[in-house]
mmCIF file of C-alpha atoms in Angstrom:
data_model
loop_
_atom_site.group_PDB
_atom_site.id
_atom_site.type_symbol
_atom_site.label_atom_id
_atom_site.label_comp_id
_atom_site.label_asym_id
_atom_site.label_seq_id
_atom_site.Cartn_x
_atom_site.Cartn_y
_atom_site.Cartn_z
ATOM 1 C CA MET A 291 288.260 31.307 287.158
ATOM 2 C CA THR A 292 289.721 27.829 287.288
ATOM 3 C CA GLU A 293 290.196 25.544 290.267
ATOM 4 C CA LEU A 294 293.900 26.388 290.112
ATOM 5 C CA ASP A 295 293.053 30.050 290.794
ATOM 6 C CA ASN A 296 291.649 29.025 294.176
ATOM 7 C CA GLN A 297 294.905 27.375 295.243
ATOM 8 C CA ASP A 298 297.535 29.452 296.989
ATOM 9 C CA TYR A 299 301.053 29.421 295.624
ATOM 10 C CA PHE A 300 303.688 31.991 294.704
ATOM 11 C CA ILE A 301 303.993 33.455 291.221
ATOM 12 C CA ARG A 302 306.721 35.621 289.737
ATOM 13 C CA ALA A 303 306.387 39.002 288.054
ATOM 14 C CA THR A 304 306.439 37.517 284.546
ATOM 15 C CA GLU A 305 303.463 35.290 285.370
ATOM 16 C CA VAL A 306 301.586 38.140 287.066
ATOM 17 C CA ALA A 307 302.103 40.352 284.014
ATOM 18 C CA GLN A 308 300.949 37.550 281.702
ATOM 19 C CA LYS A 309 297.778 36.960 283.741
ATOM 20 C CA LEU A 310 296.988 40.682 283.664
ATOM 21 C CA THR A 311 298.038 40.963 279.981
ATOM 22 C CA ILE A 312 300.369 43.860 280.748
ATOM 23 C CA ALA A 313 304.108 44.427 280.393
ATOM 24 C CA LYS A 314 306.335 43.791 283.413
ATOM 25 C CA SER A 315 307.308 47.464 283.294
ATOM 26 C CA THR A 316 303.618 48.377 283.689
ATOM 27 C CA LEU A 317 303.366 46.019 286.664
ATOM 28 C CA TYR A 318 306.281 47.735 288.403
ATOM 29 C CA LEU A 319 304.866 51.168 287.535
ATOM 30 C CA TRP A 320 301.540 50.167 289.143
ATOM 31 C CA ILE A 321 303.412 48.981 292.248
ATOM 32 C CA SER A 322 305.329 52.270 292.522
ATOM 33 C CA GLN A 323 302.039 54.185 292.181
ATOM 34 C CA GLY A 324 300.358 52.076 294.862
ATOM 35 C CA PHE A 325 297.837 50.679 292.350
ATOM 36 C CA PHE A 326 299.042 47.069 292.730
ATOM 37 C CA PRO A 327 300.244 45.193 295.866
ATOM 38 C CA LYS A 328 303.954 45.103 296.623
ATOM 39 C CA PRO A 329 305.667 41.746 296.177
ATOM 40 C CA THR A 330 307.257 39.500 298.748
ATOM 41 C CA LYS A 331 310.976 39.122 298.105
ATOM 42 C CA PHE A 332 312.810 35.817 298.197
ATOM 43 C CA GLY A 333 316.341 37.075 297.822
ATOM 44 C CA LYS A 334 316.165 39.174 294.654
ATOM 45 C CA THR A 335 313.079 37.402 293.338
ATOM 46 C CA ALA A 336 309.748 39.231 293.586
ATOM 47 C CA VAL A 337 306.744 36.964 294.115
ATOM 48 C CA TRP A 338 303.051 37.319 294.900
ATOM 49 C CA ARG A 339 300.586 34.843 296.344
ATOM 50 C CA ASN A 340 298.136 33.689 293.704
ATOM 51 C CA SER A 341 295.341 34.462 296.194
ATOM 52 C CA THR A 342 296.509 38.093 296.390
ATOM 53 C CA LEU A 343 296.391 38.442 292.606
ATOM 54 C CA THR A 344 292.985 36.757 292.403
ATOM 55 C CA GLN A 345 291.561 39.027 295.127
ATOM 56 C CA TRP A 346 292.997 42.133 293.470
ATOM 57 C CA ILE A 347 291.341 41.182 290.174
ATOM 58 C CA LEU A 348 288.006 40.541 291.923
ATOM 59 C CA ASP A 349 288.258 43.888 293.730
ATOM 60 C CA LYS A 350 288.928 45.741 290.448
ATOM 61 C CA GLU A 351 285.985 43.989 288.796
ATOM 62 C CA GLN A 352 283.734 45.018 291.697
ATOM 63 C CA GLU A 353 284.989 48.614 291.526
ATOM 64 C CA SER A 354 284.186 48.769 287.820
ATOM 65 C CA LEU A 355 280.631 47.627 288.520
ATOM 66 C CA THR A 356 280.051 50.311 291.148
ATOM 67 C CA HIS A 357 281.428 53.242 289.103
#
């Protein structure tokens, strides 16, 4: 993780998908299945806090270590 990952700011779906190396359609599928946190909406724009994404990644890493 970089220092930037520890800062809190909003990121859009395209950036989230890039960080997770998945397609945006996969991101929205995960959201609909409850596997990934729902976004905050600013008008029609879906955004997530960087801290939420970072915590989700850390949680998934921890889960993989315990299974």
